[in-house]
Amino acid sequence: QTQACCEGGSQDKWTSQEAKVSAIRVVDGFYPIAEFGSLSDIIVDDAGNIYFTEYFTRVIRKLTPVGNDLYEVRTIAGAFTEDAGYQDGPGSIARFHNPSDVGVDSRGNIFVTDHADHRIRKISTAIQLTVNGSKVGGRINNADTDNWFEFTVQTEDLFTIETHSGSLNDTYISLYGPNDEYRLLKEDDESGVGNAAKIITHLLPGTYKIKVAPPADADAQEGAYTIRVTSSSLHLNLDGTHTDGNISFTGDNDWYEFDVLTRGTYTIKASMVAVSQLKNAHMYLYGDGSAGQNIPTTLVEESKDAVNIGEPSIMKAELDPGKYWLRVRAEEMDDKGAYELNITSRLPPIPLTNGPWVAVAGNQLIFDGTASYAQNPGTTIVSYEWDLDGDGIFNEELDDGIITSPGIVTKTITLPSSGVAVLKVTDSIGDSAESDAEIITIGLAFVTNYQNCWVDRKTRFISFYGIIITVKNIGSDEIKNLMLTLTEVPSNRFINATAKTSELGNLAPGDEATTACNPTTKEADIQTTLNRRIPPDGSWSWEAEFDLGGSHYIIPNLPPLAP
């Protein structure tokens, strides 16, 4: 026979049980089936569980009270094999040499001294939970005791830890981690269904532990319950394809997450499955629209209760770019069953223009918005409106240009100035959007595009040219620090990389400036090579860079003097 102590090691609590002691066998089970060999040390935890070390059979055993004076014996670590020694791992994978003394802490961790290996080993007795796995049962056997569970987070996400009542209808849970079972993260008493507990929190990768205990003021201090850990890792697509969901038990909540990249109107719809028992669903949308938001703290929208059984639950919201979470539950708390979930977006049109616009004062500008497009399937752009004078009023006659065709207007700005042109487009379902770009009318233009100052013939077909150009300040303000750069030539010419820019300094209103060129020495600020074998094609292009009225301008293609 062997004796088992049920609580605190008190001698008056020892009771005899029919479990065999064998020097060579390790057999788990209920008495009288269980067998022990070479018992070395014994300890009892607060819940009445008894732990043994077996010196020569190299195992750690646990004797658990299961009610009605019945005890179950099982091996929790090690194995009676020839490959004794030091090896970490779960359960029977772990190896000991000669385990001797044993101890247990308040978190259910077992500490064993391995005599021959001169080591202290730690065994976690926490029950393993699988994220998004099935519910796992737990039981509080004695008042003032607790259960410990453990789970691993592989990917950063939002997690729900939730208990469900059994014969123990009131639970209190504490969450510890990551990778630190003494670091308390969160606690909860009654956020779940009824008096059950629930924690919703954002977790980083790592190992976490959960302590479950009855609250001190609970009516029942003993009994059974279940616990489950789920993540919101189910990511929703925003293309209208449906995702299957299921309220699998009373009080269940399904969590989803999705990312909004473009501001728009989003419709979220939960449809009941015909063969399902779920009558109606209720939805909550969380998130503050901030990129990187980690936890669903802000309720953005909530669906309305359905009028008829089987009616879809629909929710619409105007959402900014960012991360959002969706929670789905049964409308009636005792209901359960399957549903289909999808999200469709109603996105604004995209206004595109040919801006920014740069021209010489007095030249006609063309404002083209025909590249704009509608984003929603089956929709088109039905309206183009321009505001060219910055007063916020669109399509004013003359002030906002002359309409030449849908999306295109022309306007001549007679004085050097700068401003903003705004295009507003509207699609066929009534959604609008605006785009803006700068208008610059400058007081600088070519008097002559180019002239040859000198020519140096190298071969029958190849010649070097020195080029001069003349520009004029036709505005009313001084142009300062003017530089002209040759950026493009016809196909039969080539730009000299070391002679393509001329610094012209300052130009007062009405003044002209000409690039430097010396025909005697055959030197010039601007030089090109001509190949007569190549047919000419293309045009000249000059970049002007200068300061005007306190602003710095770069004009990529300087226009000619009107007309």
Coordinates of C-alpha atoms in Angstrom, one line a residue:
Q1 CA 0.0 0.0 0.0
T2 CA 0.9 3.6 -0.3
Q3 CA -0.5 6.6 1.5
A4 CA -1.7 9.9 0.1
C5 CA -2.1 13.2 1.9
C6 CA -4.8 15.3 0.6
E7 CA -4.1 18.7 2.0
G8 CA -1.2 20.6 3.5
G9 CA 0.8 17.6 4.6
S10 CA -1.1 17.3 7.9
Q11 CA -0.6 13.8 9.4
D12 CA -4.3 13.5 10.4
K13 CA -5.3 13.9 6.7
W14 CA -3.4 10.8 5.5
T15 CA -5.6 8.0 4.1
S16 CA -4.6 4.6 2.8
Q17 CA -5.1 3.8 -0.9
E18 CA -4.4 0.6 -2.8
A19 CA -1.5 1.6 -5.0
K20 CA 1.3 -0.8 -5.5
V21 CA 5.0 0.0 -4.9
S22 CA 7.3 -1.7 -7.3
A23 CA 11.1 -1.4 -7.6
I24 CA 11.1 -1.8 -11.4
R25 CA 7.8 -0.7 -12.8
V26 CA 6.2 2.7 -13.6
V27 CA 2.5 2.3 -14.2
D28 CA 0.0 5.2 -14.4
G29 CA -3.7 5.0 -13.7
F30 CA -6.2 4.8 -10.8
Y31 CA -5.6 2.6 -7.8
P32 CA -5.1 -0.4 -7.6
I33 CA -3.6 -0.2 -11.1
A34 CA -1.0 2.5 -10.5
E35 CA 2.5 1.3 -9.5
F36 CA 5.5 3.2 -8.1
G37 CA 9.2 2.4 -7.9
S38 CA 12.0 3.9 -5.8
L39 CA 10.0 6.8 -4.3
S40 CA 12.4 9.5 -3.2
D41 CA 10.4 12.6 -2.1
I42 CA 6.8 13.8 -1.8
I43 CA 5.1 17.2 -1.6
V44 CA 1.5 18.4 -1.6
D45 CA 0.3 21.6 -3.3
D46 CA -2.6 23.9 -2.2
A47 CA -5.1 22.1 -4.4
G48 CA -4.4 18.7 -2.8
N49 CA -2.2 17.4 -5.7
I50 CA 0.6 15.1 -4.6
Y51 CA 4.0 15.1 -6.4
F52 CA 6.6 12.3 -6.1
T53 CA 10.1 11.9 -7.4
E54 CA 11.3 8.4 -8.2
Y55 CA 15.1 8.2 -7.8
F56 CA 16.0 5.0 -9.8
T57 CA 13.1 5.0 -12.3
R58 CA 13.9 8.7 -13.1
V59 CA 10.4 10.0 -13.3
I60 CA 8.2 12.7 -11.7
R61 CA 4.7 11.5 -10.8
K62 CA 1.5 13.3 -9.8
L63 CA -1.4 11.9 -7.8
T64 CA -4.5 14.0 -8.3
P65 CA -7.8 13.8 -6.3
V66 CA -10.7 13.4 -8.7
G67 CA -13.5 13.2 -6.2
N68 CA -15.2 10.4 -4.2
D69 CA -12.0 9.4 -2.5
L70 CA -10.6 8.5 -6.0
Y71 CA -7.1 9.4 -7.1
E72 CA -5.4 9.3 -10.5
V73 CA -1.6 8.7 -10.8
R74 CA 0.2 9.9 -13.9
T75 CA 3.8 10.5 -14.9
I76 CA 4.3 14.2 -15.7
A77 CA 8.0 14.3 -16.7
G78 CA 10.8 11.8 -17.5
A79 CA 10.7 8.2 -18.5
F80 CA 12.0 4.9 -17.1
T81 CA 14.5 4.1 -19.9
E82 CA 18.2 3.3 -20.2
D83 CA 19.0 6.8 -21.7
A84 CA 19.1 8.5 -18.3
G85 CA 20.7 12.0 -18.0
Y86 CA 19.9 15.6 -18.7
Q87 CA 17.5 16.5 -21.5
D88 CA 14.8 19.3 -21.5
G89 CA 11.5 18.8 -23.2
P90 CA 7.8 18.2 -22.7
G91 CA 6.6 15.3 -20.6
S92 CA 8.1 11.9 -21.5
I93 CA 10.8 13.6 -23.8
A94 CA 12.5 15.1 -20.7
R95 CA 15.2 13.0 -19.1
F96 CA 16.5 12.9 -15.5
H97 CA 19.4 11.0 -13.9
N98 CA 18.4 10.6 -10.3
P99 CA 15.6 13.0 -9.3
S100 CA 15.5 13.4 -5.5
D101 CA 13.9 16.4 -3.8
V102 CA 10.8 18.0 -5.1
G103 CA 9.0 21.4 -4.4
V104 CA 6.1 23.3 -5.8
D105 CA 5.3 27.0 -6.0
S106 CA 2.1 29.0 -6.0
R107 CA 1.9 28.9 -9.8
G108 CA 2.0 25.2 -10.0
N109 CA 5.6 25.0 -11.1
I110 CA 7.5 21.9 -9.8
F111 CA 11.2 22.2 -8.9
V112 CA 13.3 19.0 -8.8
T113 CA 16.9 18.5 -7.7
D114 CA 18.6 16.0 -10.0
H115 CA 21.1 14.4 -7.7
A116 CA 23.6 12.8 -10.1
D117 CA 23.5 15.7 -12.6
H118 CA 23.9 18.5 -9.9
R119 CA 21.0 20.4 -11.5
I120 CA 17.7 22.0 -10.4
R121 CA 15.0 21.4 -12.9
K122 CA 11.7 23.2 -13.4
I123 CA 8.5 21.6 -14.6
S124 CA 5.5 23.6 -15.6
T125 CA 2.2 22.0 -14.9
A126 CA 0.1 24.7 -16.6
I127 CA -2.5 23.3 -18.9
Q128 CA -1.6 24.0 -22.5
L129 CA -4.1 26.1 -24.6
T130 CA -4.1 26.4 -28.4
V131 CA -4.9 29.8 -29.8
N132 CA -8.2 29.5 -31.8
G133 CA -8.5 25.9 -30.6
S134 CA -11.3 24.2 -28.8
K135 CA -12.4 25.1 -25.3
V136 CA -10.4 23.4 -22.5
G137 CA -12.0 22.3 -19.3
G138 CA -10.8 23.3 -15.9
R139 CA -11.8 22.5 -12.3
I140 CA -11.3 24.2 -9.0
N141 CA -11.4 21.3 -6.4
N142 CA -10.8 23.3 -3.2
A143 CA -11.6 26.8 -2.0
D144 CA -8.7 29.3 -2.2
T145 CA -7.0 27.4 -5.0
D146 CA -6.5 28.2 -8.6
N147 CA -5.7 26.7 -12.0
W148 CA -2.9 27.7 -14.4
F149 CA -3.0 27.6 -18.2
E150 CA -0.3 28.5 -20.8
F151 CA -0.4 29.5 -24.4
T152 CA 2.0 30.7 -27.0
V153 CA 1.6 33.7 -29.3
Q154 CA 3.4 33.3 -32.6
T155 CA 2.3 36.6 -34.3
E156 CA 1.4 40.0 -32.8
D157 CA -2.3 40.3 -32.8
L158 CA -5.5 41.1 -30.8
F159 CA -6.4 38.2 -28.4
T160 CA -9.5 37.3 -26.4
I161 CA -9.1 35.1 -23.2
E162 CA -12.5 34.0 -22.0
T163 CA -14.0 31.6 -19.5
H164 CA -17.4 30.0 -19.7
S165 CA -19.4 28.9 -16.7
G166 CA -20.0 25.3 -15.7
S167 CA -20.7 24.2 -12.2
L168 CA -18.4 27.0 -11.2
N169 CA -20.3 30.0 -12.6
D170 CA -18.0 32.8 -11.4
T171 CA -14.4 33.0 -12.3
Y172 CA -11.6 35.6 -12.0
I173 CA -8.7 35.5 -14.5
S174 CA -5.2 37.0 -14.5
L175 CA -2.9 37.2 -17.5
Y176 CA 0.9 37.1 -17.2
G177 CA 3.7 37.5 -19.7
P178 CA 5.2 37.5 -22.2
N179 CA 7.9 35.1 -21.2
D180 CA 7.5 36.2 -17.6
E181 CA 5.0 34.4 -15.4
Y182 CA 5.3 37.0 -12.7
R183 CA 4.6 40.0 -14.8
L184 CA 0.9 40.8 -14.4
L185 CA -0.7 42.3 -17.6
K186 CA -4.4 42.3 -17.0
E187 CA -7.1 41.0 -14.7
D188 CA -10.9 40.5 -15.1
D189 CA -13.8 39.4 -13.1
E190 CA -17.2 39.7 -14.9
S191 CA -16.6 41.0 -18.5
G192 CA -17.7 37.7 -20.0
V193 CA -21.1 36.1 -20.3
G194 CA -22.9 36.1 -16.9
N195 CA -20.3 36.0 -14.2
A196 CA -17.6 34.6 -16.5
A197 CA -14.4 36.6 -17.1
K198 CA -13.0 37.9 -20.4
I199 CA -9.8 39.8 -21.3
I200 CA -9.4 41.4 -24.8
T201 CA -5.9 42.7 -25.3
H202 CA -3.1 43.2 -27.9
L203 CA -0.2 40.7 -27.4
L204 CA 3.3 40.4 -28.7
P205 CA 4.9 37.1 -29.6
G206 CA 5.9 35.0 -26.5
T207 CA 4.6 32.6 -23.9
Y208 CA 1.7 33.7 -21.6
K209 CA 0.2 32.2 -18.5
I210 CA -3.4 32.5 -17.2
K211 CA -4.5 32.0 -13.6
V212 CA -8.1 31.1 -13.0
A213 CA -9.7 31.3 -9.6
P214 CA -13.1 31.9 -8.1
P215 CA -13.5 35.5 -6.8
A216 CA -13.2 35.8 -3.0
D217 CA -16.9 36.9 -2.8
A218 CA -18.2 34.2 -5.1
D219 CA -21.0 32.0 -3.8
A220 CA -19.4 28.8 -5.2
Q221 CA -15.7 28.3 -4.6
E222 CA -15.5 24.9 -6.3
G223 CA -16.6 23.5 -9.6
A224 CA -15.9 23.1 -13.4
Y225 CA -15.6 25.7 -16.1
T226 CA -14.1 26.0 -19.6
I227 CA -11.6 28.5 -21.1
R228 CA -10.5 29.5 -24.6
V229 CA -8.0 31.8 -26.3
T230 CA -8.8 33.3 -29.7
S231 CA -7.1 35.8 -31.9
S232 CA -8.5 38.3 -34.4
S233 CA -6.0 37.0 -36.9
L234 CA -8.8 36.4 -39.4
H235 CA -8.2 39.3 -41.8
L236 CA -11.1 40.5 -43.8
N237 CA -10.8 41.4 -47.5
L238 CA -12.5 44.6 -48.7
D239 CA -13.3 43.3 -52.2
G240 CA -16.8 42.0 -51.4
T241 CA -15.8 38.3 -51.1
H242 CA -17.5 36.7 -48.1
T243 CA -15.9 35.2 -45.0
D244 CA -17.5 32.3 -43.2
G245 CA -18.2 32.9 -39.5
N246 CA -19.7 30.8 -36.7
I247 CA -21.1 31.7 -33.3
S248 CA -20.2 28.3 -31.9
F249 CA -21.5 28.5 -28.4
T250 CA -23.7 30.6 -26.2
G251 CA -22.0 33.9 -25.5
D252 CA -19.4 33.5 -28.3
N253 CA -17.9 36.5 -30.0
D254 CA -16.0 36.4 -33.3
W255 CA -13.3 39.0 -33.9
Y256 CA -12.0 40.2 -37.2
E257 CA -9.6 43.0 -38.3
F258 CA -9.1 44.9 -41.6
D259 CA -7.1 47.8 -42.9
V260 CA -8.5 50.8 -44.7
L261 CA -6.1 52.3 -47.2
T262 CA -8.4 54.9 -48.8
R263 CA -11.0 57.1 -47.1
G264 CA -14.5 56.1 -48.2
T265 CA -17.9 54.7 -47.2
Y266 CA -17.7 51.0 -46.2
T267 CA -20.7 48.6 -45.9
I268 CA -20.3 45.6 -43.5
K269 CA -22.9 42.9 -43.9
A270 CA -23.5 39.7 -41.9
S271 CA -25.9 37.4 -43.6
M272 CA -27.6 34.4 -41.9
V273 CA -26.9 31.0 -43.5
A274 CA -30.2 29.3 -44.4
V275 CA -29.4 25.9 -42.7
S276 CA -27.9 27.6 -39.6
Q277 CA -29.7 28.0 -36.3
L278 CA -28.4 31.6 -35.9
K279 CA -31.4 33.9 -36.1
N280 CA -29.7 37.3 -36.3
A281 CA -26.2 38.8 -35.8
H282 CA -25.1 42.0 -34.1
M283 CA -21.9 43.8 -35.0
Y284 CA -19.6 46.3 -33.4
L285 CA -16.9 48.3 -35.3
Y286 CA -13.9 49.5 -33.3
G287 CA -10.8 51.6 -34.0
D288 CA -9.9 55.3 -34.2
G289 CA -8.7 55.3 -37.7
S290 CA -5.0 55.7 -36.7
A291 CA -2.4 53.6 -38.5
G292 CA -0.7 51.4 -36.0
Q293 CA -3.6 51.5 -33.5
N294 CA -3.1 48.3 -31.4
I295 CA -6.3 47.8 -29.4
P296 CA -10.0 48.4 -30.2
T297 CA -10.7 51.2 -27.7
T298 CA -13.1 53.4 -29.7
L299 CA -16.5 52.2 -30.8
V300 CA -17.0 53.6 -34.3
E301 CA -20.3 52.1 -35.3
E302 CA -22.9 49.5 -34.1
S303 CA -25.4 47.7 -36.1
K304 CA -29.1 48.0 -35.4
D305 CA -31.2 45.2 -34.2
A306 CA -33.0 43.3 -37.0
V307 CA -36.7 43.4 -37.3
N308 CA -37.2 39.9 -38.7
I309 CA -35.6 36.6 -38.0
G310 CA -32.9 35.8 -40.6
E311 CA -32.6 39.4 -41.7
P312 CA -29.0 40.5 -42.5
S313 CA -27.2 42.8 -40.1
I314 CA -25.9 45.8 -42.1
M315 CA -23.6 48.6 -40.9
K316 CA -22.3 51.6 -42.9
A317 CA -19.5 53.9 -41.8
E318 CA -17.3 56.6 -43.3
L319 CA -13.8 55.4 -42.5
D320 CA -10.4 57.1 -42.7
P321 CA -7.2 55.1 -43.4
G322 CA -6.1 52.9 -40.5
K323 CA -6.7 49.6 -38.7
Y324 CA -10.2 48.5 -37.6
W325 CA -11.7 45.6 -35.6
L326 CA -15.1 44.0 -36.0
R327 CA -16.9 42.0 -33.3
V328 CA -19.8 39.8 -34.2
R329 CA -22.2 38.1 -31.7
A330 CA -25.6 36.6 -31.7
E331 CA -28.4 39.2 -31.3
E332 CA -30.0 36.9 -28.7
M333 CA -27.4 35.9 -26.2
D334 CA -28.5 32.2 -26.1
D335 CA -28.4 31.9 -29.9
K336 CA -25.6 30.3 -32.0
G337 CA -24.9 29.3 -35.6
A338 CA -23.2 30.2 -38.8
Y339 CA -23.2 33.4 -40.9
E340 CA -21.4 35.0 -43.9
L341 CA -19.6 38.3 -43.5
N342 CA -18.5 40.7 -46.3
I343 CA -17.3 44.3 -46.6
T344 CA -17.8 46.4 -49.7
S345 CA -16.4 49.9 -50.2
R346 CA -17.8 52.9 -51.8
L347 CA -14.7 54.9 -52.7
P348 CA -14.5 58.5 -54.0
P349 CA -13.4 59.3 -57.5
I350 CA -9.8 60.2 -58.2
P351 CA -9.3 63.7 -59.7
L352 CA -6.2 64.0 -61.9
T353 CA -5.0 67.0 -63.8
N354 CA -2.2 68.0 -66.1
G355 CA -0.9 70.5 -63.5
P356 CA 1.1 72.2 -62.2
W357 CA 0.9 74.8 -64.9
V358 CA 3.7 77.3 -65.9
A359 CA 3.4 79.8 -68.6
V360 CA 4.4 83.3 -69.6
A361 CA 1.9 86.0 -68.7
G362 CA -0.4 86.6 -71.6
N363 CA -0.1 83.0 -73.0
Q364 CA -3.1 80.6 -72.9
L365 CA -3.1 77.8 -70.4
I366 CA -4.9 74.5 -70.9
F367 CA -6.4 72.8 -67.8
D368 CA -7.1 69.1 -68.5
G369 CA -8.9 66.9 -66.0
T370 CA -9.9 64.0 -68.3
A371 CA -7.4 61.6 -66.7
S372 CA -9.7 61.5 -63.6
Y373 CA -11.5 58.2 -63.0
A374 CA -14.2 56.6 -60.8
Q375 CA -13.1 53.8 -58.4
N376 CA -16.3 52.0 -57.8
P377 CA -17.2 49.2 -60.3
G378 CA -19.8 50.3 -62.9
T379 CA -19.4 54.0 -62.1
T380 CA -18.1 56.9 -64.3
I381 CA -17.1 60.5 -64.0
V382 CA -20.2 62.6 -64.9
S383 CA -19.1 66.1 -63.9
Y384 CA -15.9 68.2 -64.0
E385 CA -15.7 71.6 -62.3
W386 CA -12.9 74.0 -62.1
D387 CA -12.0 76.9 -59.7
L388 CA -9.1 78.8 -61.2
D389 CA -9.4 82.1 -59.3
G390 CA -9.3 80.6 -55.8
D391 CA -12.6 81.9 -54.5
G392 CA -14.1 78.5 -53.8
I393 CA -16.8 78.9 -56.5
F394 CA -16.6 76.5 -59.5
N395 CA -17.3 77.0 -63.2
E396 CA -17.7 80.8 -63.0
E397 CA -17.8 82.2 -66.5
L398 CA -14.5 83.7 -67.6
D399 CA -13.0 83.6 -64.1
D400 CA -12.7 79.8 -64.2
G401 CA -11.9 79.5 -67.9
I402 CA -13.7 78.6 -71.1
I403 CA -14.9 75.0 -71.4
T404 CA -13.7 73.5 -74.6
S405 CA -14.8 69.9 -73.9
P406 CA -15.8 67.9 -70.8
G407 CA -13.0 68.2 -68.3
I408 CA -10.9 70.7 -70.3
V409 CA -10.9 74.5 -69.9
T410 CA -8.6 77.2 -71.2
K411 CA -7.7 80.5 -69.6
T412 CA -5.3 83.4 -70.3
I413 CA -3.7 85.1 -67.3
T414 CA -2.4 88.5 -68.4
L415 CA -0.2 89.4 -65.4
P416 CA 2.7 87.4 -63.7
S417 CA 1.2 85.7 -60.7
S418 CA 0.9 82.4 -58.8
G419 CA -2.2 80.6 -57.5
V420 CA -3.9 77.3 -57.2
A421 CA -6.3 75.6 -59.6
V422 CA -8.8 73.2 -58.1
L423 CA -10.6 70.4 -60.0
K424 CA -13.7 68.8 -58.5
V425 CA -15.0 65.6 -60.1
T426 CA -18.3 63.8 -59.4
D427 CA -19.1 60.1 -60.3
S428 CA -22.3 58.6 -61.4
I429 CA -23.4 57.6 -57.8
G430 CA -22.9 61.2 -56.5
D431 CA -19.5 60.9 -54.8
S432 CA -17.1 63.9 -55.3
A433 CA -13.5 64.6 -54.7
E434 CA -11.1 67.5 -55.3
S435 CA -7.5 67.9 -56.5
D436 CA -5.4 71.0 -56.7
A437 CA -2.1 72.1 -58.2
E438 CA -0.2 75.4 -58.6
I439 CA -0.5 77.9 -61.4
I440 CA 2.5 80.1 -62.1
T441 CA 2.5 82.8 -64.8
I442 CA 5.9 84.3 -65.0
G443 CA 7.5 87.4 -66.5
L444 CA 10.3 85.6 -68.3
A445 CA 10.4 84.5 -71.9
F446 CA 12.6 83.9 -74.9
V447 CA 13.2 86.7 -77.4
T448 CA 15.2 84.3 -79.5
N449 CA 15.2 80.6 -78.9
Y450 CA 18.7 80.0 -80.1
Q451 CA 21.3 81.4 -82.6
N452 CA 24.6 80.0 -83.7
C453 CA 27.5 82.2 -82.5
W454 CA 30.2 80.2 -84.1
V455 CA 30.8 76.9 -85.9
D456 CA 33.8 74.6 -85.8
R457 CA 33.6 71.9 -88.6
K458 CA 35.4 68.7 -87.5
T459 CA 34.5 66.4 -90.4
R460 CA 32.2 66.5 -93.4
F461 CA 29.3 65.6 -91.2
I462 CA 30.2 66.7 -87.7
S463 CA 30.4 70.3 -86.5
F464 CA 30.6 72.0 -83.1
Y465 CA 28.4 75.1 -82.4
G466 CA 28.5 77.8 -79.9
I467 CA 24.9 78.9 -79.1
I468 CA 23.4 82.1 -77.8
I469 CA 19.9 82.7 -76.6
T470 CA 18.2 85.9 -75.4
V471 CA 15.6 86.2 -72.7
K472 CA 13.5 89.1 -71.5
N473 CA 11.9 90.1 -68.2
I474 CA 8.4 91.0 -69.3
G475 CA 7.0 91.2 -65.7
S476 CA 6.8 94.0 -63.2
D477 CA 9.3 92.5 -60.6
E478 CA 13.0 92.0 -60.7
I479 CA 14.2 88.4 -61.5
K480 CA 17.3 87.5 -59.5
N481 CA 20.0 84.8 -59.8
L482 CA 18.8 83.7 -63.3
M483 CA 20.3 80.5 -64.7
L484 CA 19.4 78.9 -68.0
T485 CA 20.2 75.3 -68.8
L486 CA 19.9 73.5 -72.1
T487 CA 18.0 70.2 -71.4
E488 CA 16.8 69.0 -74.8
V489 CA 17.9 69.3 -78.5
P490 CA 16.7 67.9 -81.8
S491 CA 17.8 64.4 -82.7
N492 CA 20.6 65.6 -84.9
R493 CA 22.2 67.6 -82.1
F494 CA 24.0 66.6 -78.9
I495 CA 24.5 68.7 -75.7
N496 CA 28.0 69.4 -74.5
A497 CA 27.8 68.2 -70.9
T498 CA 30.3 70.7 -69.7
A499 CA 28.8 73.6 -71.6
K500 CA 25.0 73.6 -71.1
T501 CA 24.3 76.2 -68.4
S502 CA 24.6 80.0 -68.4
E503 CA 24.4 82.3 -65.3
L504 CA 22.7 85.5 -66.3
G505 CA 22.4 87.2 -62.9
N506 CA 19.6 89.7 -62.2
L507 CA 17.0 91.1 -64.7
A508 CA 15.1 94.3 -64.0
P509 CA 11.6 94.6 -65.5
G510 CA 11.9 95.1 -69.3
D511 CA 15.6 94.0 -69.4
E512 CA 17.1 91.4 -71.7
A513 CA 20.0 89.1 -71.2
T514 CA 22.0 87.0 -73.7
T515 CA 24.2 83.9 -72.9
A516 CA 27.9 84.4 -73.3
C517 CA 29.7 83.5 -76.5
N518 CA 33.0 84.5 -78.1
P519 CA 33.3 83.7 -81.9
T520 CA 37.0 84.5 -81.9
T521 CA 38.1 82.0 -79.2
K522 CA 35.2 79.7 -80.0
E523 CA 34.0 79.6 -76.5
A524 CA 30.4 79.7 -75.3
D525 CA 28.3 79.0 -72.2
I526 CA 26.1 76.8 -74.4
Q527 CA 27.6 74.3 -76.9
T528 CA 26.2 71.6 -79.1
T529 CA 27.4 69.1 -81.7
L530 CA 25.6 68.7 -85.0
N531 CA 25.6 65.4 -87.0
R532 CA 24.3 66.1 -90.5
R533 CA 23.8 62.4 -91.2
I534 CA 20.9 62.2 -88.7
P535 CA 17.6 63.7 -89.8
P536 CA 16.4 66.5 -87.4
D537 CA 13.5 65.7 -85.2
G538 CA 12.3 67.1 -81.9
S539 CA 12.7 70.5 -80.4
W540 CA 14.8 72.7 -78.1
S541 CA 14.1 72.8 -74.4
W542 CA 15.5 75.2 -71.8
E543 CA 15.2 75.2 -68.0
A544 CA 15.1 78.5 -66.1
E545 CA 15.9 78.7 -62.4
F546 CA 15.6 82.0 -60.6
D547 CA 14.3 83.9 -57.5
L548 CA 11.2 86.2 -57.8
G549 CA 9.3 88.0 -55.1
G550 CA 10.9 86.0 -52.3
S551 CA 10.2 82.6 -53.9
H552 CA 12.5 80.2 -55.8
Y553 CA 11.3 78.9 -59.2
I554 CA 12.5 76.1 -61.5
I555 CA 10.7 76.3 -64.9
P556 CA 11.4 73.0 -66.7
N557 CA 10.5 74.2 -70.2
L558 CA 10.7 78.0 -70.6
P559 CA 8.1 79.2 -73.1
P560 CA 8.6 81.7 -76.0
L561 CA 7.5 85.3 -75.8
A562 CA 3.9 85.6 -77.0
P563 CA 2.7 85.2 -79.6

